[in-house]
PDB file of C-alpha atoms in Angstrom:
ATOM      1  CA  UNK A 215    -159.728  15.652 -30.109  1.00  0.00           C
ATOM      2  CA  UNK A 216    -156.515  14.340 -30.127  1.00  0.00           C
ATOM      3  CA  UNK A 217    -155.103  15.766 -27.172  1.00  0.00           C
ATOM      4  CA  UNK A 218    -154.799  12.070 -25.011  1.00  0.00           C
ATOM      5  CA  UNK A 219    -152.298  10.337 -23.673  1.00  0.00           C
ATOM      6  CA  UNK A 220    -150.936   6.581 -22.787  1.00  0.00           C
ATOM      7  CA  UNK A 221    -149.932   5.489 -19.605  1.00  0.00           C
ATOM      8  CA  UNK A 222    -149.427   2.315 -17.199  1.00  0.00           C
ATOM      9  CA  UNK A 223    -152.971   1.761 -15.692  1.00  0.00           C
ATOM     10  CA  UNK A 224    -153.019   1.935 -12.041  1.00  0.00           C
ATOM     11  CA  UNK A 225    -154.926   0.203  -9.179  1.00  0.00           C
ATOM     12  CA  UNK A 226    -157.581   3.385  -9.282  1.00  0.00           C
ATOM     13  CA  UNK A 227    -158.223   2.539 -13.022  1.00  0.00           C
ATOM     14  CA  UNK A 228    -159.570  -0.914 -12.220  1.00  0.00           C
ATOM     15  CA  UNK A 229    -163.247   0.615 -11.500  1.00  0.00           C
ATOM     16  CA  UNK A 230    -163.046   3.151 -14.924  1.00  0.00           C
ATOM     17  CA  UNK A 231    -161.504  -0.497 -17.184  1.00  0.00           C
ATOM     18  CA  UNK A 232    -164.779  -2.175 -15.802  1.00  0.00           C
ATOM     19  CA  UNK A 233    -167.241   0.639 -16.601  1.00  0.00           C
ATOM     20  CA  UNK A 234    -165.720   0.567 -20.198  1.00  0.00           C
ATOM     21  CA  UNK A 235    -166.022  -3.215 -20.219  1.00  0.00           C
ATOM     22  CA  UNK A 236    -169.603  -3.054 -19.629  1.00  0.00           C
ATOM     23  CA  UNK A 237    -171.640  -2.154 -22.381  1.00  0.00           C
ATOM     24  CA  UNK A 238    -169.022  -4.990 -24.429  1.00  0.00           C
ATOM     25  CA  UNK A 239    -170.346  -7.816 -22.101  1.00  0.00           C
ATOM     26  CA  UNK A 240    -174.068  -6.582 -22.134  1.00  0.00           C
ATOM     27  CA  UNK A 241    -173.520  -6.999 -26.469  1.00  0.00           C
ATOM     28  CA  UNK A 242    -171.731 -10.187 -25.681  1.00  0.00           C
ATOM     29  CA  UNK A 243    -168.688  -8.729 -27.560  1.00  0.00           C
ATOM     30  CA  UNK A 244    -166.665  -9.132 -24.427  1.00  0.00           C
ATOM     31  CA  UNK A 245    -165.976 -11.414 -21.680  1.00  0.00           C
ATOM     32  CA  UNK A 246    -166.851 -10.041 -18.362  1.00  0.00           C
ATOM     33  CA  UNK A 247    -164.591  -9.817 -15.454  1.00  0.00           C
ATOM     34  CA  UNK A 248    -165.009 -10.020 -12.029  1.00  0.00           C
ATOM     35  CA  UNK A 249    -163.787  -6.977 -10.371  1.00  0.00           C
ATOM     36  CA  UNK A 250    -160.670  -9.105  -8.323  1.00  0.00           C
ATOM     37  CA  UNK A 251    -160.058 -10.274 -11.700  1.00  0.00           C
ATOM     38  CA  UNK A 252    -159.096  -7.003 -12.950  1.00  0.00           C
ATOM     39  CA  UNK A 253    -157.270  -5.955  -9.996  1.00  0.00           C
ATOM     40  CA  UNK A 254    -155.407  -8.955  -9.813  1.00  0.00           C
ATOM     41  CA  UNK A 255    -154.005  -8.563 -13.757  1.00  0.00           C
ATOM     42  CA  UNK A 256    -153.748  -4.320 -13.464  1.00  0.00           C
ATOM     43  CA  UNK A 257    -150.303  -4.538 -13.832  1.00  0.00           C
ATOM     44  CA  UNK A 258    -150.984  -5.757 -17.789  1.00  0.00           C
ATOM     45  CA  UNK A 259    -153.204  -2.853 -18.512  1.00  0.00           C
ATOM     46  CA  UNK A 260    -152.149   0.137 -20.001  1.00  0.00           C
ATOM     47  CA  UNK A 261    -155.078   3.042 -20.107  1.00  0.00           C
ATOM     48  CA  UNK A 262    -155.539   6.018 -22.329  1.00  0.00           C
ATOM     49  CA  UNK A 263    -156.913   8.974 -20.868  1.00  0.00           C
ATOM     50  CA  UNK A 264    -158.157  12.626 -21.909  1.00  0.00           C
ATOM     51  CA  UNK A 265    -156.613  15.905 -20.971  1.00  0.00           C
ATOM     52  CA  UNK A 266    -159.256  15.540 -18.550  1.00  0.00           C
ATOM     53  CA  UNK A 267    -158.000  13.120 -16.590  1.00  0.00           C
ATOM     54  CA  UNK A 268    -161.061  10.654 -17.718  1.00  0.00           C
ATOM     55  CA  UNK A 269    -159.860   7.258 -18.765  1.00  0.00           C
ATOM     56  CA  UNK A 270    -161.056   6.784 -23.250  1.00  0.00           C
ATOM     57  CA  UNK A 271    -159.654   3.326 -23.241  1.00  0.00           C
ATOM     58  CA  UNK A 272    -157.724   0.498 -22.217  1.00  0.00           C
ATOM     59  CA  UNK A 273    -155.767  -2.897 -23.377  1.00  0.00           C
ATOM     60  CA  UNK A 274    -153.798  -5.583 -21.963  1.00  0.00           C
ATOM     61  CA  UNK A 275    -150.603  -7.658 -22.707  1.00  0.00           C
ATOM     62  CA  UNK A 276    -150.947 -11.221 -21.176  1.00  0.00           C
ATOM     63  CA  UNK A 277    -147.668 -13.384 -21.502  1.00  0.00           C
ATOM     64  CA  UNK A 278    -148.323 -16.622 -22.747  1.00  0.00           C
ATOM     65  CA  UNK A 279    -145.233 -18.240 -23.010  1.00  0.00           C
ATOM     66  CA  UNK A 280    -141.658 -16.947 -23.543  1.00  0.00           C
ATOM     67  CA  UNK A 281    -141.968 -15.882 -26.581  1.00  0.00           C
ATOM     68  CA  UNK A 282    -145.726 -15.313 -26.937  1.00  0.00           C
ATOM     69  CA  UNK A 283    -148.018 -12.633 -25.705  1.00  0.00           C
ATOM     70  CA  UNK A 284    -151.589 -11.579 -26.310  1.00  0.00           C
ATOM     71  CA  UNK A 285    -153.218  -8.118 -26.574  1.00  0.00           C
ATOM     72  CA  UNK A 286    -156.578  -8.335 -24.777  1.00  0.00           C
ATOM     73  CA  UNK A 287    -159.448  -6.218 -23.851  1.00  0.00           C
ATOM     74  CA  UNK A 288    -159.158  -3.906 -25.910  1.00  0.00           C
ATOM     75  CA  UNK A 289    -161.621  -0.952 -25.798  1.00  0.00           C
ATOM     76  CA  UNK A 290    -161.961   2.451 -27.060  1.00  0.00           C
ATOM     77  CA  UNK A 291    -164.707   4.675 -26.112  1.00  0.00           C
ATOM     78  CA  UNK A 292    -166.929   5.335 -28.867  1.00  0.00           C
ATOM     79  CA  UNK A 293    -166.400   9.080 -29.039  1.00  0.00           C
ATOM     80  CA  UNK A 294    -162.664   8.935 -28.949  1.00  0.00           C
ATOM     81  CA  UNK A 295    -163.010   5.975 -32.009  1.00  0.00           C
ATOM     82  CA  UNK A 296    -160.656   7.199 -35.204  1.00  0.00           C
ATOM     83  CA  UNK A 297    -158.596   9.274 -33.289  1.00  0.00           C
ATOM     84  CA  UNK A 298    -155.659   6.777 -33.053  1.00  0.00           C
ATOM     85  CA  UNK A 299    -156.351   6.078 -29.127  1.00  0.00           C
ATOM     86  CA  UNK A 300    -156.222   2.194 -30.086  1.00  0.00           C
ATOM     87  CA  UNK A 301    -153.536   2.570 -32.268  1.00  0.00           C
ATOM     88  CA  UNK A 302    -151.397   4.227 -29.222  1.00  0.00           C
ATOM     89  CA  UNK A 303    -152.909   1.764 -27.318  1.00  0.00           C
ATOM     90  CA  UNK A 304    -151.457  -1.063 -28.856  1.00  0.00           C
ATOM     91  CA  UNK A 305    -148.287   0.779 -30.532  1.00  0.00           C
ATOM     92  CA  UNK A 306    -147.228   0.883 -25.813  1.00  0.00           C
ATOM     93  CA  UNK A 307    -148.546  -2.818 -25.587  1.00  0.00           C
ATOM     94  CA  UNK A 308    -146.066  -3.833 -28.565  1.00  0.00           C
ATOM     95  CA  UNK A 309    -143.283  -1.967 -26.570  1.00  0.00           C
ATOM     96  CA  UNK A 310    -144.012  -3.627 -23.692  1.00  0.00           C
ATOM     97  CA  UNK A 311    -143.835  -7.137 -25.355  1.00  0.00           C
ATOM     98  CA  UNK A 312    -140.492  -6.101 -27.033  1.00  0.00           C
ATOM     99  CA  UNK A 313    -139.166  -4.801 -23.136  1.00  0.00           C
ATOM    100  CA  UNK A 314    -140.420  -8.387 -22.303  1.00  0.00           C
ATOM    101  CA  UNK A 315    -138.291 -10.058 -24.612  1.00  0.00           C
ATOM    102  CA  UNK A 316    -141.586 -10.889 -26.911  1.00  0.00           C
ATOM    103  CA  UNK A 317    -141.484 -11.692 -30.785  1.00  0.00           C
ATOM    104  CA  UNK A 318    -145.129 -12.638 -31.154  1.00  0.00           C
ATOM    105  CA  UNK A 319    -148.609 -11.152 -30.401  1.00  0.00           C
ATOM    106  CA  UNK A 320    -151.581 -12.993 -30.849  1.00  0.00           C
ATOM    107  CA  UNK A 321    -155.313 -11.135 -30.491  1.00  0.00           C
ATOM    108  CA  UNK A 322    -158.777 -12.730 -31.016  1.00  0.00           C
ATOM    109  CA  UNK A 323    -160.839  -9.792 -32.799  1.00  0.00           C
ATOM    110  CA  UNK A 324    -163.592  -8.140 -34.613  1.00  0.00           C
ATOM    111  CA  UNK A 325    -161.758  -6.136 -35.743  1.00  0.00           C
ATOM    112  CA  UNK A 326    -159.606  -7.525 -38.739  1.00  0.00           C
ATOM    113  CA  UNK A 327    -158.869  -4.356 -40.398  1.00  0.00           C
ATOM    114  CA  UNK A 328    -157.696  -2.658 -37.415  1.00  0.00           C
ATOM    115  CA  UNK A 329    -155.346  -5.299 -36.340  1.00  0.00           C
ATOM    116  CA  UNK A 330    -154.498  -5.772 -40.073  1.00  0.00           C
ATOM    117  CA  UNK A 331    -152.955  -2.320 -40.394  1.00  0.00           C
ATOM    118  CA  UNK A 332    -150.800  -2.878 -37.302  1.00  0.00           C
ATOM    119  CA  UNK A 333    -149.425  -6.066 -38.979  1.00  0.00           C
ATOM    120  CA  UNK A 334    -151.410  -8.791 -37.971  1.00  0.00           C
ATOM    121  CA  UNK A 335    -152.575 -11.464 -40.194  1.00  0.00           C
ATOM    122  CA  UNK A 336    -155.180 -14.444 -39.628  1.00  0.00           C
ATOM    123  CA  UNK A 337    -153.419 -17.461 -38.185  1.00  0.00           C
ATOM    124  CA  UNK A 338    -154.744 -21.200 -38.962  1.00  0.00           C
ATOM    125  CA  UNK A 339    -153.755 -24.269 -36.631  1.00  0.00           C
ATOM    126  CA  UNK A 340    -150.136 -25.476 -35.637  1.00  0.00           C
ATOM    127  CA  UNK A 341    -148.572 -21.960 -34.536  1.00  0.00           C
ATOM    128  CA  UNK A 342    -146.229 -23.119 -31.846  1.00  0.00           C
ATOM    129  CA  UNK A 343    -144.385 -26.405 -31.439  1.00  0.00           C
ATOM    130  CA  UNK A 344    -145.939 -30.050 -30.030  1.00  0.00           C
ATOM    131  CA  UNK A 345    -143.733 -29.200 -27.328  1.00  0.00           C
ATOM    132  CA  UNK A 346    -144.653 -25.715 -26.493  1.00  0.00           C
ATOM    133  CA  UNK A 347    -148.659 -27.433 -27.200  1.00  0.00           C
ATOM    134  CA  UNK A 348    -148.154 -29.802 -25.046  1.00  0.00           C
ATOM    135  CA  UNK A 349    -146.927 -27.112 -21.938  1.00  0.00           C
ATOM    136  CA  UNK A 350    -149.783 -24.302 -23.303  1.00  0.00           C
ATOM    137  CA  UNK A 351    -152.758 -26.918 -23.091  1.00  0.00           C
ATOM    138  CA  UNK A 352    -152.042 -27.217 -19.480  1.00  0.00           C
ATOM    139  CA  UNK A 353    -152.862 -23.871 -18.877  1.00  0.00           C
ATOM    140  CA  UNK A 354    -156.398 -22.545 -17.393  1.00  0.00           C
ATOM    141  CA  UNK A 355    -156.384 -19.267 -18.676  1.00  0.00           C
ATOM    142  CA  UNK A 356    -159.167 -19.026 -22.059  1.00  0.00           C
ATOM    143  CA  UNK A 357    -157.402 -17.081 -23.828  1.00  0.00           C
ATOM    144  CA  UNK A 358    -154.325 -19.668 -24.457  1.00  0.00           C
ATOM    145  CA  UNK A 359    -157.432 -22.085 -25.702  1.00  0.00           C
ATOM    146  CA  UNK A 360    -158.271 -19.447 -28.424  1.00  0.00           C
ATOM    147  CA  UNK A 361    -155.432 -19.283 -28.979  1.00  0.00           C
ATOM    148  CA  UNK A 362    -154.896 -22.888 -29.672  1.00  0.00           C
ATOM    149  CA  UNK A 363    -157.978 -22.873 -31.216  1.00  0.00           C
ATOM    150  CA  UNK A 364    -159.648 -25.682 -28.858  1.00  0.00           C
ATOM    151  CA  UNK A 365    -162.921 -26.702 -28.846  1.00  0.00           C
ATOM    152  CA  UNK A 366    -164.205 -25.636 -25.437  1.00  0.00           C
ATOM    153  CA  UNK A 367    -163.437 -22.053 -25.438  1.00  0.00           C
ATOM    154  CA  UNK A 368    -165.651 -18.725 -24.805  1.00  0.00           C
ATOM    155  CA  UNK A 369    -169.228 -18.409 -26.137  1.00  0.00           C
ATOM    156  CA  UNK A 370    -167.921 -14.874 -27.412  1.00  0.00           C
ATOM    157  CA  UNK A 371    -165.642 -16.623 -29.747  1.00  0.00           C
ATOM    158  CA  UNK A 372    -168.090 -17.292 -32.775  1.00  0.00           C
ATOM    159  CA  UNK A 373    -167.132 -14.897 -35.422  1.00  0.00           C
ATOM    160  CA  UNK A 374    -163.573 -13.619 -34.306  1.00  0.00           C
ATOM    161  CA  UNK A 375    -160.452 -14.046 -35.970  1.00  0.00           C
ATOM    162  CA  UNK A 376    -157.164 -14.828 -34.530  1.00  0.00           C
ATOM    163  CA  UNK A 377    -154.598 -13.101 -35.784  1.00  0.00           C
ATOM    164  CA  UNK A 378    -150.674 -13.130 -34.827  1.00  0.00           C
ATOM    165  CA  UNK A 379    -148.504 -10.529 -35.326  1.00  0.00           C
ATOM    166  CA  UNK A 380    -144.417 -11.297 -35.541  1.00  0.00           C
ATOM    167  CA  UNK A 381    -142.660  -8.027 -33.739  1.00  0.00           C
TER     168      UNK A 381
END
């Protein structure tokens, strides 16, 4: 089963991303997005998908500021789990911060070990500049106030770590 491969999702993959999303939301493990949502931020998906053609997971690479990006939504599905789909996954996400001009990746996660084999480590308060707060806190998107750790953000946020990764 390790016959998958990695590619830049496309506007078709929006539906398959959302029927993988699904079962994450219904566990409340997951935020979940409204259909424009996703088709609006395709172009920061990457997809894996079987020799099939059938998409086994997904992530996404949201720039947060010039230097900063985070890896979100990502999802593997379950019988394609230990087969180093989410390790491809985010090995083409890293790549496409670094083609981006990236040197830092922030994820909120579950999943400490996985992230901590890909280099990631636990991050506590003051990671950027007053400066750089001062410009971030302006912004709507949620996952910039995870990142900054503010009081107001998701309900899914109780038990997740962030973690930041220097590339």
């Amino acid at each position: 089963m390790s016959d998958f491969q990695v590619r830049t999702a496309r506007a078709a993959d929006v539906r398959g991303i959302q029927q993988m999303l699904e079962p994450y939301v219904q566990r409340r493990i997951l935020l979940g997005k409204d259909l424009v949502v996703l088709y609006e931020a395709v172009q920061q998906f990457v997809v894996a998908e079987d020799a099939t053609g059938q998409l086994i997971g997904c992530g996404a690479l949201h720039v947060m500021w010039e230097d900063l990006g985070e890896i979100r939504t990502l999802i593997v599905s379950d019988a394609w789990l230990h087969h180093g789909v989410g390790r491809a996954i985010v090995e083409r996400l890293e790549d496409n911060a670094r083609a981006l001009g990236l040197t830092r990746l922030f994820c909120l996660t579950f999943e400490v070990e996985f992230f901590t084999r890909r280099g990631f480590e636990p991050i506590g308060e003051q990671v950027v500049d007053p400066d750089v707060y001062s410009q971030l806190i302006r912004s709507p998107d949620e996952g910039v106030a995870e990142f900054l750790d503010l009081a107001h953000v998701k309900p899914n946020t109780l038990g997740n770590t962030r973690m930041l990764k220097t590339l």
